[in-house]
PDB file of N, CA and C and ligand atoms in Angstrom:
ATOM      1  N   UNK A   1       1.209 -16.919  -4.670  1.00 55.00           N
ATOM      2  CA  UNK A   1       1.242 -15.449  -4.810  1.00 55.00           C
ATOM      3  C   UNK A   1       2.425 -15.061  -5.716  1.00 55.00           C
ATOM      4  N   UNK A   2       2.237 -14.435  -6.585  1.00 56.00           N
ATOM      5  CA  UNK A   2       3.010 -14.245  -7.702  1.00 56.00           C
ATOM      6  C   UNK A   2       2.902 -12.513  -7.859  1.00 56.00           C
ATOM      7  N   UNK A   3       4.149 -11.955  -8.042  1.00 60.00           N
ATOM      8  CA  UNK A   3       4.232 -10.746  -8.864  1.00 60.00           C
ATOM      9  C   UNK A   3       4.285 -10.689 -10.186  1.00 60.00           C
ATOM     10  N   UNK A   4       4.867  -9.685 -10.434  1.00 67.00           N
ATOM     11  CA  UNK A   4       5.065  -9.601 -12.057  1.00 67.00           C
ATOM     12  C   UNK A   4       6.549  -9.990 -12.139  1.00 67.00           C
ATOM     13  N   UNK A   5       6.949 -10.903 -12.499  1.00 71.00           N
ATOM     14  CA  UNK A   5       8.071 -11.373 -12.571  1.00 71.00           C
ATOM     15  C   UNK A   5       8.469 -11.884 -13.885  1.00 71.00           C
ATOM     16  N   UNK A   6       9.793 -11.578 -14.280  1.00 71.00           N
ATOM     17  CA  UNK A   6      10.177 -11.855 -15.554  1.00 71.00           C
ATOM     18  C   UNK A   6      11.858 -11.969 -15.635  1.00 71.00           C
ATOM     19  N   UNK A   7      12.724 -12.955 -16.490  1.00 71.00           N
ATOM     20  CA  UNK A   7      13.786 -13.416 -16.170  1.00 71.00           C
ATOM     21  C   UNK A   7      14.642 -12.070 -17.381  1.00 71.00           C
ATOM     22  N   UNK A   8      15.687 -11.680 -17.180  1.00 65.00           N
ATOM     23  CA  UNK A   8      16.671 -11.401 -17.731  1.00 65.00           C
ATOM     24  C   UNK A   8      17.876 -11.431 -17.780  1.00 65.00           C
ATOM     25  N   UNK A   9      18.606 -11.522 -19.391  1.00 63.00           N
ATOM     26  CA  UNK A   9      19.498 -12.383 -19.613  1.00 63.00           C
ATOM     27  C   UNK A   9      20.505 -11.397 -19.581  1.00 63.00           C
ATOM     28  N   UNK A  10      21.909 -11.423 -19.193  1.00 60.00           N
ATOM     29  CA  UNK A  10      22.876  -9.942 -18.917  1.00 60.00           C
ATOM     30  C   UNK A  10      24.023 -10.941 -19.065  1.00 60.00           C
ATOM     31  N   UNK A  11      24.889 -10.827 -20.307  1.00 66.00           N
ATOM     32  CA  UNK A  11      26.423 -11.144 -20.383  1.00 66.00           C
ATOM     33  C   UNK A  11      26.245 -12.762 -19.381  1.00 66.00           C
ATOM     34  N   UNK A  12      25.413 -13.727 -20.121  1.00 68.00           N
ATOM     35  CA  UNK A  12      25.292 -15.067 -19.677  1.00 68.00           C
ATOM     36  C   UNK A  12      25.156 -15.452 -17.911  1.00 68.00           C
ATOM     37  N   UNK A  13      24.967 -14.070 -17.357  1.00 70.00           N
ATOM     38  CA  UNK A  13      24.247 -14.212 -15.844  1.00 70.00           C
ATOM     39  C   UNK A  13      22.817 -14.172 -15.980  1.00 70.00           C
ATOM     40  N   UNK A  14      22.066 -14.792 -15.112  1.00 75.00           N
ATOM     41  CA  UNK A  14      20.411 -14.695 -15.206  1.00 75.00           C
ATOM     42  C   UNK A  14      19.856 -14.340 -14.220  1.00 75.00           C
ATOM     43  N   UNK A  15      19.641 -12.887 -14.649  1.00 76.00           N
ATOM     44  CA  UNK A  15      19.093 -12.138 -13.239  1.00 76.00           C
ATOM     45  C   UNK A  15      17.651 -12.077 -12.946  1.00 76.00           C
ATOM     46  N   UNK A  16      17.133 -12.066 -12.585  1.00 83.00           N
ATOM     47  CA  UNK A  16      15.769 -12.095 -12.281  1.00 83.00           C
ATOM     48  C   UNK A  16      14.872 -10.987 -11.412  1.00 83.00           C
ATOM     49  N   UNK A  17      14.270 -10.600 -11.973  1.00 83.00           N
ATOM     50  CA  UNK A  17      13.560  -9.048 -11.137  1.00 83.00           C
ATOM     51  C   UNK A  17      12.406  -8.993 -11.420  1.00 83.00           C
ATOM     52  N   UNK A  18      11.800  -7.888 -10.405  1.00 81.00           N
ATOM     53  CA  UNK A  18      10.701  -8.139 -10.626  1.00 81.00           C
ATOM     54  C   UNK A  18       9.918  -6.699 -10.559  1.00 81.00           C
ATOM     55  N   UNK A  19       8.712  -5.913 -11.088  1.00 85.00           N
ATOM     56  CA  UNK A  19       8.632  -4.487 -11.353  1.00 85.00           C
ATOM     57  C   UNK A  19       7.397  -4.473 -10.680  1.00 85.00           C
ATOM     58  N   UNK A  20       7.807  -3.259 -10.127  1.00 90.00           N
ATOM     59  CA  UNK A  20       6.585  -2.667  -9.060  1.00 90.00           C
ATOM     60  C   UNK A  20       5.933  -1.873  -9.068  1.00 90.00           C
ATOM     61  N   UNK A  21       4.382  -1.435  -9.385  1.00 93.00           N
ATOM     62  CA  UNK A  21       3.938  -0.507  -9.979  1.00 93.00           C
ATOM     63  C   UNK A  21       3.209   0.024  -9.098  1.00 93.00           C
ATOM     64  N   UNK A  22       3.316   1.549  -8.431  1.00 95.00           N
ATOM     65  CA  UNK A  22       2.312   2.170  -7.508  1.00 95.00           C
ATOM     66  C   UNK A  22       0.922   2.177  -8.123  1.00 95.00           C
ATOM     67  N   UNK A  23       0.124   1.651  -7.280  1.00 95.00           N
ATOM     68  CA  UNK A  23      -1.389   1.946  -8.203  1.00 95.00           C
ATOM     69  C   UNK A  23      -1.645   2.965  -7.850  1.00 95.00           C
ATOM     70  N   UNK A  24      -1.226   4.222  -7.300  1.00 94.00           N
ATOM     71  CA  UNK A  24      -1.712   5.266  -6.736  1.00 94.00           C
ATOM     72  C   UNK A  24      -1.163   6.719  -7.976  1.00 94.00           C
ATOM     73  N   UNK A  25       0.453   6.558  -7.730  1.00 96.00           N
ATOM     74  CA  UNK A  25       0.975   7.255  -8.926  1.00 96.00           C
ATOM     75  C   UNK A  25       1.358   7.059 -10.122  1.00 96.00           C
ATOM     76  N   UNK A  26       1.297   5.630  -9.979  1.00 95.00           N
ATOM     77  CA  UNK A  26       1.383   4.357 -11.444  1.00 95.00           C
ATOM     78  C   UNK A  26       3.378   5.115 -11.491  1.00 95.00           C
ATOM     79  N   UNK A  27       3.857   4.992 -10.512  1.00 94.00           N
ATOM     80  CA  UNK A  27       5.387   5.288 -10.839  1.00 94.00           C
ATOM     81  C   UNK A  27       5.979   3.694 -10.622  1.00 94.00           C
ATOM     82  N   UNK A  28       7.160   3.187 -11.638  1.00 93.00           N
ATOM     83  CA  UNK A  28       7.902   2.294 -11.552  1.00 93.00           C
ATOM     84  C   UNK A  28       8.668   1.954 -10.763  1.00 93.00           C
ATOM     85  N   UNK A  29       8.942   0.681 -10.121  1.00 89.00           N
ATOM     86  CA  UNK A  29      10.512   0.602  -9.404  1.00 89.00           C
ATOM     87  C   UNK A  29      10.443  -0.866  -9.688  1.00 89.00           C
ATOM     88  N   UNK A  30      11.673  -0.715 -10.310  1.00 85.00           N
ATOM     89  CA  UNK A  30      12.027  -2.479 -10.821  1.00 85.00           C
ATOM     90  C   UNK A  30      13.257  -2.961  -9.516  1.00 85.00           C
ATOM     91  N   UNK A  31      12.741  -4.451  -8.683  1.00 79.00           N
ATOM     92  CA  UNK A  31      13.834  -4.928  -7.545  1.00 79.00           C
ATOM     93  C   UNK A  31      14.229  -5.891  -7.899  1.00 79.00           C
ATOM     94  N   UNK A  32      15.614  -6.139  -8.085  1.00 78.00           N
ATOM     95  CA  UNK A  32      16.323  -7.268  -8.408  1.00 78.00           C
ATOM     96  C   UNK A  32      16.492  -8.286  -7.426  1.00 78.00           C
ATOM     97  N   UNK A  33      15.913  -9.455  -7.546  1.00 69.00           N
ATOM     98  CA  UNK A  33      16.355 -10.800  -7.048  1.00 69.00           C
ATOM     99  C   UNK A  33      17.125 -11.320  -6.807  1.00 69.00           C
ATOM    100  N   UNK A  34      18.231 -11.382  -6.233  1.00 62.00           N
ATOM    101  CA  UNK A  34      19.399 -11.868  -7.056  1.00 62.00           C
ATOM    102  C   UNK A  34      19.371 -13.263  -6.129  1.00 62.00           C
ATOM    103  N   UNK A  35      18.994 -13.578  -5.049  1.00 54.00           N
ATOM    104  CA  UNK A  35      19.267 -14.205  -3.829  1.00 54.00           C
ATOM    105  C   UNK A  35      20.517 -14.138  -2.990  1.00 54.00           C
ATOM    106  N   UNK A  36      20.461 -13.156  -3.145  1.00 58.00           N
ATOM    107  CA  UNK A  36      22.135 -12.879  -2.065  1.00 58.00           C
ATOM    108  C   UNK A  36      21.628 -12.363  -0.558  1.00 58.00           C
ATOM    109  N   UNK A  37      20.298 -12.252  -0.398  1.00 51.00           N
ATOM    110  CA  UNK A  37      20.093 -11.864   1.107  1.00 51.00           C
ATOM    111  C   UNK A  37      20.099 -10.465   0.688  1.00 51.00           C
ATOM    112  N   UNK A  38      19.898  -9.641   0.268  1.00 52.00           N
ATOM    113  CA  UNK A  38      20.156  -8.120   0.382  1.00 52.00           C
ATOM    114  C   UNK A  38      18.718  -7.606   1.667  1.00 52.00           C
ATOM    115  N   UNK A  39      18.985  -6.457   1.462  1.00 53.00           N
ATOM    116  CA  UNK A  39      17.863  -5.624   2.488  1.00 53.00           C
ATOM    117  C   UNK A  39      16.425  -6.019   1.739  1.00 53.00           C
ATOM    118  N   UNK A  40      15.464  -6.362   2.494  1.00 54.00           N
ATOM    119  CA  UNK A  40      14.213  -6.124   1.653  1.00 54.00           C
ATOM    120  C   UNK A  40      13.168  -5.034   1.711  1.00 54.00           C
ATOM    121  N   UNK A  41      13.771  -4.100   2.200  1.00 50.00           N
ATOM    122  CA  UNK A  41      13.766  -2.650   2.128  1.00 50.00           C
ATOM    123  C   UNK A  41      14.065  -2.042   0.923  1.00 50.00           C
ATOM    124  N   UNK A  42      14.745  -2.262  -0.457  1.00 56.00           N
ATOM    125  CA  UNK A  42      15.428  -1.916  -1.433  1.00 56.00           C
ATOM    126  C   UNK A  42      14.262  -0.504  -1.671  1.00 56.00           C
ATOM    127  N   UNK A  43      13.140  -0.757  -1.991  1.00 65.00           N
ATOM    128  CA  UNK A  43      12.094   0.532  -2.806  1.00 65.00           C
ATOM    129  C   UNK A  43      11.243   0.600  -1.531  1.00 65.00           C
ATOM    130  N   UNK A  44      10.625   1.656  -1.684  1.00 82.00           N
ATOM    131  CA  UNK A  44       9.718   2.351  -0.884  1.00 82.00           C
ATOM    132  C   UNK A  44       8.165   1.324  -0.335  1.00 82.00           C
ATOM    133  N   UNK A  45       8.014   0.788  -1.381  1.00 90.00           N
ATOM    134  CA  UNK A  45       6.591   0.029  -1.856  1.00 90.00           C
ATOM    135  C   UNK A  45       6.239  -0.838  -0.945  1.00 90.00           C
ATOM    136  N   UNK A  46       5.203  -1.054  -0.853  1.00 92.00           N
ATOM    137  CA  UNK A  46       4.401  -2.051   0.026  1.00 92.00           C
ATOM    138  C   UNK A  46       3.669  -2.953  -0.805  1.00 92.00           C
ATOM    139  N   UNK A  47       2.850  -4.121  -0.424  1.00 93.00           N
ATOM    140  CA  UNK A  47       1.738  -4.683   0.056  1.00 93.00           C
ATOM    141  C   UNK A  47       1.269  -4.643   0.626  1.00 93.00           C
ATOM    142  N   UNK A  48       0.010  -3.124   1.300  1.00 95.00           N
ATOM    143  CA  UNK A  48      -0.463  -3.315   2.444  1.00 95.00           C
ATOM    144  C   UNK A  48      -1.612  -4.070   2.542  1.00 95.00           C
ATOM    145  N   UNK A  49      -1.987  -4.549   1.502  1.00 95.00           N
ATOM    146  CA  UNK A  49      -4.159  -4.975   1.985  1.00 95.00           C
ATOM    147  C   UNK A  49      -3.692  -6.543   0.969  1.00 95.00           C
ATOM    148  N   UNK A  50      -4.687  -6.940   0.848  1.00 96.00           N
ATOM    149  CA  UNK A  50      -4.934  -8.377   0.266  1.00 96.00           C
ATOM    150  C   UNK A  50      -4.765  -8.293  -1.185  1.00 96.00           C
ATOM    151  N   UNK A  51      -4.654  -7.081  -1.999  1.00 96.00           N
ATOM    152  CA  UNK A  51      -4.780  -6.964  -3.711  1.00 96.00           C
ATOM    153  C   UNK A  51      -3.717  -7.885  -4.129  1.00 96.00           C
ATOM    154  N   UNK A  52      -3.712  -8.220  -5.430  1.00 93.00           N
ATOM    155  CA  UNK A  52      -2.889  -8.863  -5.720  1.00 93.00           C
ATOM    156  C   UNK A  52      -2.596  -8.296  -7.077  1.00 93.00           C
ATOM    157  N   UNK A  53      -1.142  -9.018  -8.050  1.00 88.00           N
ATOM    158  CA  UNK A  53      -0.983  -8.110  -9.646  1.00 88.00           C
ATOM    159  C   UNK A  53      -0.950  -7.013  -9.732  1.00 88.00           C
ATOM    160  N   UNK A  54      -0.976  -6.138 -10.366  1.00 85.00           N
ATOM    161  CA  UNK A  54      -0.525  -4.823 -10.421  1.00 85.00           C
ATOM    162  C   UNK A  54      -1.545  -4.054  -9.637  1.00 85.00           C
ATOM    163  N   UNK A  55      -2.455  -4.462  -8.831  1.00 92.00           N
ATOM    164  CA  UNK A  55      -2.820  -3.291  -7.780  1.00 92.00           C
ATOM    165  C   UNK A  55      -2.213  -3.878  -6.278  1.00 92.00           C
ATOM    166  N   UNK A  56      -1.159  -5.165  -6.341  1.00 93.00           N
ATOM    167  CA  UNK A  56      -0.337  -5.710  -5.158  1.00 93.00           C
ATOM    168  C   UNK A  56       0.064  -3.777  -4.664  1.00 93.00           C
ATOM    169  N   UNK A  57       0.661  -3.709  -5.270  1.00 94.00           N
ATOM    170  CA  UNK A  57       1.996  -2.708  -4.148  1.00 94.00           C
ATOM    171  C   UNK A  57       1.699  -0.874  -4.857  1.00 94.00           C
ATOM    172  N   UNK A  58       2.008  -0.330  -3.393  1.00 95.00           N
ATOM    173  CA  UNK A  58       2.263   1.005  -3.860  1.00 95.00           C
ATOM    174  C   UNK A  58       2.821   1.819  -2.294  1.00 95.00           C
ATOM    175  N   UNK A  59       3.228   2.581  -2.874  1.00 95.00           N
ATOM    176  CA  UNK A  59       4.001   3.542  -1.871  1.00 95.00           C
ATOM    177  C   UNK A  59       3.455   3.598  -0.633  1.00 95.00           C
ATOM    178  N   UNK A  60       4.288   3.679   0.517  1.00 94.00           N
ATOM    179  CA  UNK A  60       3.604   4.147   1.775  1.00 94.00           C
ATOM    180  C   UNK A  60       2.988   5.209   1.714  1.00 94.00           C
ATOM    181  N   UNK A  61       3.778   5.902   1.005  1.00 94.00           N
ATOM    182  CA  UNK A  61       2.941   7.838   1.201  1.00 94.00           C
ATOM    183  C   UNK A  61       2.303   8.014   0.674  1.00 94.00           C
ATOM    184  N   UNK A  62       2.023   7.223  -0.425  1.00 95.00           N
ATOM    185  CA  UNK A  62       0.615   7.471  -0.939  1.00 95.00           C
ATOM    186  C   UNK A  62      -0.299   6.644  -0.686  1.00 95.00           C
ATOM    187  N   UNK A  63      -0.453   5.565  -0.292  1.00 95.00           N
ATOM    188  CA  UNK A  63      -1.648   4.910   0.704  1.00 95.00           C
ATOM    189  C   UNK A  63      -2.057   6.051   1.777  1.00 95.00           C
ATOM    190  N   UNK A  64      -0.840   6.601   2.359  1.00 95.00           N
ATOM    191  CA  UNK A  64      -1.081   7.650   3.521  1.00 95.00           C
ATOM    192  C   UNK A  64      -1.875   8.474   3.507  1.00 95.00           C
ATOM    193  N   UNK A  65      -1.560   8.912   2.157  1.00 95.00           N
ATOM    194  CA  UNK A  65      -2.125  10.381   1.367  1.00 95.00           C
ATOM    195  C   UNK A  65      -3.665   9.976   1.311  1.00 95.00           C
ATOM    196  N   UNK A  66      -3.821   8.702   0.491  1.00 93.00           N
ATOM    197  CA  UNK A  66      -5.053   8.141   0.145  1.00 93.00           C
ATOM    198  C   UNK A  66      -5.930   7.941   1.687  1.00 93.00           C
ATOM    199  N   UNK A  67      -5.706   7.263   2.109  1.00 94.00           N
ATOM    200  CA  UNK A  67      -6.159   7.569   3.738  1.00 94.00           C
ATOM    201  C   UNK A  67      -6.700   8.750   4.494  1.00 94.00           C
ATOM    202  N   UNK A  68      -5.671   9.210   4.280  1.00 93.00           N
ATOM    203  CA  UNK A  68      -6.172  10.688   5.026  1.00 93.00           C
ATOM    204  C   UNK A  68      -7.490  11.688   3.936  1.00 93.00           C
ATOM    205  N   UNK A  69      -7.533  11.268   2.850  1.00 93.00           N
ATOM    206  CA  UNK A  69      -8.313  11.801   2.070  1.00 93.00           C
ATOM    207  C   UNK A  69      -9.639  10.894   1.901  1.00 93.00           C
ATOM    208  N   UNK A  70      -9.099   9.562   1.846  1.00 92.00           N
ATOM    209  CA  UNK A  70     -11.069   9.220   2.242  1.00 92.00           C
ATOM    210  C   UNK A  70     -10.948   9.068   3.705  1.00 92.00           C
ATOM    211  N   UNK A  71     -10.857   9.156   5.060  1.00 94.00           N
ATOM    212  CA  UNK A  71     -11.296   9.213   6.422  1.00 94.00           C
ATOM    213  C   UNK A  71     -10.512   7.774   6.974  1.00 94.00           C
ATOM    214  N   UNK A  72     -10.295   6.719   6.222  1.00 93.00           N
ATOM    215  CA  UNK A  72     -10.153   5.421   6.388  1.00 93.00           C
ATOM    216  C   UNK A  72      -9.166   4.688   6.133  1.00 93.00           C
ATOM    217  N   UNK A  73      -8.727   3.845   6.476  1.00 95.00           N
ATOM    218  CA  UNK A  73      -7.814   2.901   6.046  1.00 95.00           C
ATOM    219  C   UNK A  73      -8.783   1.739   5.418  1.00 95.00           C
ATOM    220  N   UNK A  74      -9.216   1.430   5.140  1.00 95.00           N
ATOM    221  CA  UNK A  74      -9.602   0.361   3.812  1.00 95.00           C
ATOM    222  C   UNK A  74      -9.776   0.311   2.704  1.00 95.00           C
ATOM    223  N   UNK A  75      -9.182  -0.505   1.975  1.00 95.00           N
ATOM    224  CA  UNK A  75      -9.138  -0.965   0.659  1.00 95.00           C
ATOM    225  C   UNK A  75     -10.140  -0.502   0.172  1.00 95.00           C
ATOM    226  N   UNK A  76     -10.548   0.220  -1.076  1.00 92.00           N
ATOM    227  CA  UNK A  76     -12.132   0.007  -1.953  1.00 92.00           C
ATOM    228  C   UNK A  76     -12.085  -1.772  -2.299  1.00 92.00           C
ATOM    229  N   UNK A  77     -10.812  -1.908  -2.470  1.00 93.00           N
ATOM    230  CA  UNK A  77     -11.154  -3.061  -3.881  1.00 93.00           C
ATOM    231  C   UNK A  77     -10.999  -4.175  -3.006  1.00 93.00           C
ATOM    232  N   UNK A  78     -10.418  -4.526  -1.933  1.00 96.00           N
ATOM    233  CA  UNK A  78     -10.467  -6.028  -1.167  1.00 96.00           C
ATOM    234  C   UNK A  78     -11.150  -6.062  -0.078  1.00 96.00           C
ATOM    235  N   UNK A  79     -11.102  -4.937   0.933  1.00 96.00           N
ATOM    236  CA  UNK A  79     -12.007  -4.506   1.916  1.00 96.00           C
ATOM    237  C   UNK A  79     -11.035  -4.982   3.053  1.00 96.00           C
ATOM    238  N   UNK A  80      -9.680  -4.688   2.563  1.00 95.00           N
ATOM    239  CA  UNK A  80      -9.066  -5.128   3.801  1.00 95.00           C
ATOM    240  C   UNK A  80      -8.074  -3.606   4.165  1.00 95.00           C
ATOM    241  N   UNK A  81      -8.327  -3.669   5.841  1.00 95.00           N
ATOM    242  CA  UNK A  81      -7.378  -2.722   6.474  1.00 95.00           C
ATOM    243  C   UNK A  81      -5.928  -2.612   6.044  1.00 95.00           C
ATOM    244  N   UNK A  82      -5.760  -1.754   5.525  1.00 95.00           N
ATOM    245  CA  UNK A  82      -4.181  -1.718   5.013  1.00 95.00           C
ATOM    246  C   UNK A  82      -3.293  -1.727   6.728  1.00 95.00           C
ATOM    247  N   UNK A  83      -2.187  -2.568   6.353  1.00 90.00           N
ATOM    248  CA  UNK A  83      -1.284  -2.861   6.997  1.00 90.00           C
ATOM    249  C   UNK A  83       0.288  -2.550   6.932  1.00 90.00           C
ATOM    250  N   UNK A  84       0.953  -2.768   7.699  1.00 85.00           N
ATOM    251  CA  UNK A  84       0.409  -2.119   9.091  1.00 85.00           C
ATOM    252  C   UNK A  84       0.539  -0.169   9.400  1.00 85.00           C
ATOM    253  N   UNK A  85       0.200   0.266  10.227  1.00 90.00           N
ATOM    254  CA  UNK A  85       0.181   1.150  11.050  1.00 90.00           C
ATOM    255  C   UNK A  85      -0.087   2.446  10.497  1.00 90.00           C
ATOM    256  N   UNK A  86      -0.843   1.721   9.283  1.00 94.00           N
ATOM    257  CA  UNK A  86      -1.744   3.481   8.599  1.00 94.00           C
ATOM    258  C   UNK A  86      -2.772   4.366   9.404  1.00 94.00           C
ATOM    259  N   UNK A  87      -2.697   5.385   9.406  1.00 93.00           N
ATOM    260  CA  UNK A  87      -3.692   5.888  10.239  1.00 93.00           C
ATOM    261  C   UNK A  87      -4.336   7.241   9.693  1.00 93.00           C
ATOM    262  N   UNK A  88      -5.648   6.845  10.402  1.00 90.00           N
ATOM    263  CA  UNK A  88      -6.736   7.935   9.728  1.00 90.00           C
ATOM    264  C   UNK A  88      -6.113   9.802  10.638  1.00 90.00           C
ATOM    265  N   UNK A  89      -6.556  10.759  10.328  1.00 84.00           N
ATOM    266  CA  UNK A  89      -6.596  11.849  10.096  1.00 84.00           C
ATOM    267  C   UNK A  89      -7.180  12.064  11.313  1.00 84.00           C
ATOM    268  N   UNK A  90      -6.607  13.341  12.518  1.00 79.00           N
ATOM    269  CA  UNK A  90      -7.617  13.502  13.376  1.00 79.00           C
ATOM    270  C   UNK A  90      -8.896  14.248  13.472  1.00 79.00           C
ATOM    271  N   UNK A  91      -8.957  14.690  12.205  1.00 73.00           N
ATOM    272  CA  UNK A  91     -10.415  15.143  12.669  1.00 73.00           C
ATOM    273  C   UNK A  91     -11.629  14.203  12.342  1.00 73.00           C
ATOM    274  N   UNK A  92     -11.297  12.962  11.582  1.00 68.00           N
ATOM    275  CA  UNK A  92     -12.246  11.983  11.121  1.00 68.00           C
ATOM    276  C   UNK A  92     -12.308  10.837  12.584  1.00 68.00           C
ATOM    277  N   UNK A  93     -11.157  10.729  13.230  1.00 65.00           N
ATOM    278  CA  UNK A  93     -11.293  10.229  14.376  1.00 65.00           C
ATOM    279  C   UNK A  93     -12.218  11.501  15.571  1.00 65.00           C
ATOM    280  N   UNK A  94     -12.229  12.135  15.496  1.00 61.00           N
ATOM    281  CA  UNK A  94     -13.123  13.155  16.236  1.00 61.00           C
ATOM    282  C   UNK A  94     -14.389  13.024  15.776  1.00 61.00           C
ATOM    283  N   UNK A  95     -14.574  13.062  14.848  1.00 60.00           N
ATOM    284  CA  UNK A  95     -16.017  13.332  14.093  1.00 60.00           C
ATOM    285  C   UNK A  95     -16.704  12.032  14.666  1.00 60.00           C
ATOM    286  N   UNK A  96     -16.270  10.966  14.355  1.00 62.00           N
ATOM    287  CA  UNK A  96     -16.202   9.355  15.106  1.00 62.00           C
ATOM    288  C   UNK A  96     -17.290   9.173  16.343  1.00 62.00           C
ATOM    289  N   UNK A  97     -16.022  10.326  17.193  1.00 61.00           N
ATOM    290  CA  UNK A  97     -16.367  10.040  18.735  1.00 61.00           C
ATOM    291  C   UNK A  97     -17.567  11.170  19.073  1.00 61.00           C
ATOM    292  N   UNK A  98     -17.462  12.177  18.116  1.00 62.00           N
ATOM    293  CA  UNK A  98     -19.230  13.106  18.281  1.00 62.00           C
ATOM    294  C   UNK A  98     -20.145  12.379  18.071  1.00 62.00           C
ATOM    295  N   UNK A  99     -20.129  11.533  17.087  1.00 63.00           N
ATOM    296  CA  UNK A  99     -21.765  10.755  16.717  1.00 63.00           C
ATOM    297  C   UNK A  99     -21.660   9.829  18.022  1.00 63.00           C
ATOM    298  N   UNK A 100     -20.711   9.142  18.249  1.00 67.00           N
ATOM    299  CA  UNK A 100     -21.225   7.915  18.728  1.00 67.00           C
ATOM    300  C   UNK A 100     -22.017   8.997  20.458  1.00 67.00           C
ATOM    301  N   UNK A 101     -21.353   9.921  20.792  1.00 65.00           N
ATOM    302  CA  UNK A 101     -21.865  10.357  21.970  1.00 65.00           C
ATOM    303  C   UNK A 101     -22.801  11.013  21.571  1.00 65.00           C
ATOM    304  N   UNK A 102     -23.394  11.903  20.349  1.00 70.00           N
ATOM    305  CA  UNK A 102     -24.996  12.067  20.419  1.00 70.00           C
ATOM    306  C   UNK A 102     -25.951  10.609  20.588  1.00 70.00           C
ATOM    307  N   UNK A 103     -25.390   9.997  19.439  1.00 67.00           N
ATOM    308  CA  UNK A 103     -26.591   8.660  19.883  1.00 67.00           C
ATOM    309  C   UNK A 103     -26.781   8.357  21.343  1.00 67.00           C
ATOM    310  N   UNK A 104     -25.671   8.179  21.648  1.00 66.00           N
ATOM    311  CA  UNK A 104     -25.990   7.788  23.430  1.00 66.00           C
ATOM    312  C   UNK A 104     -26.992   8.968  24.281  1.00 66.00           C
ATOM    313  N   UNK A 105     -26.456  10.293  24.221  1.00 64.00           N
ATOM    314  CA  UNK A 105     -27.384  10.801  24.603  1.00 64.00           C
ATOM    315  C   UNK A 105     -28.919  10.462  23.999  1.00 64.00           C
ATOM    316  N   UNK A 106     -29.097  10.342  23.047  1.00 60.00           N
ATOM    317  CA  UNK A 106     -30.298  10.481  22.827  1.00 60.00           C
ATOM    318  C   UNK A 106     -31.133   9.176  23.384  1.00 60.00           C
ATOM    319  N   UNK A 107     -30.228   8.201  23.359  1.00 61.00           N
ATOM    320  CA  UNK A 107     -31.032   6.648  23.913  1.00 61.00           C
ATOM    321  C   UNK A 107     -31.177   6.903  25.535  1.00 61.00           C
TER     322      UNK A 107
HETATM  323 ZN1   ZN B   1       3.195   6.121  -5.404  1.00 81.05          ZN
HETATM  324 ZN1   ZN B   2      -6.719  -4.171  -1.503  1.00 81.05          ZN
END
């Protein structure tokens, strides 16, 4: 599993970073490598579902956003539940629990 990763050269140190592109707002955030242990919290961004390459990562809040606007937490493009702890909208969870109790009545 590979990002977009690319080496740069700074006053004969070799830093290494790597750039993160929301597929949602296509906004940048470049995180530096350095291996010193830092937080890996640095940017906002995720990997929530299985994508990989530049549709790997994008903002929590806008997966959120995206979520709540199609009914669902799943991916179009991998078909995987974004992870973790996105959650659908309550009136699409309502709507949910009306069908499944007409069908029952009706059987
Ligand atoms: Zn974003
Ligand atoms: Zn995906």
């Amino acid at each position: 599993m590979r990002g977009e990763e690319e080496t740069l050269l700074v006053e004969g140190q070799v830093l290494s970073y790597s750039i993160r592109l929301c597929r949602i707002c296509h906004e940048e955030e470049i995180e530096f490598g350095d291996g010193e242990g830092k937080e890996e919290n640095s940017t906002s961004m995720e990997s929530p579902c299985a994508c990989s390459g530049s549709l790997k990562f994008a903002h929590r809040d806008c997966i959120q956003r995206w979520c709540d606007e199609k009914g669902n937490t799943i991916c179009e493009i991998c078909l995987q539940n974004f992870e973790p702890g996105y959650t659908i909208p309550k009136k699409f969870q309502l709507g949910d629990v009306a069908v499944t109790i007409r069908r029952q009545e009706r059987m």
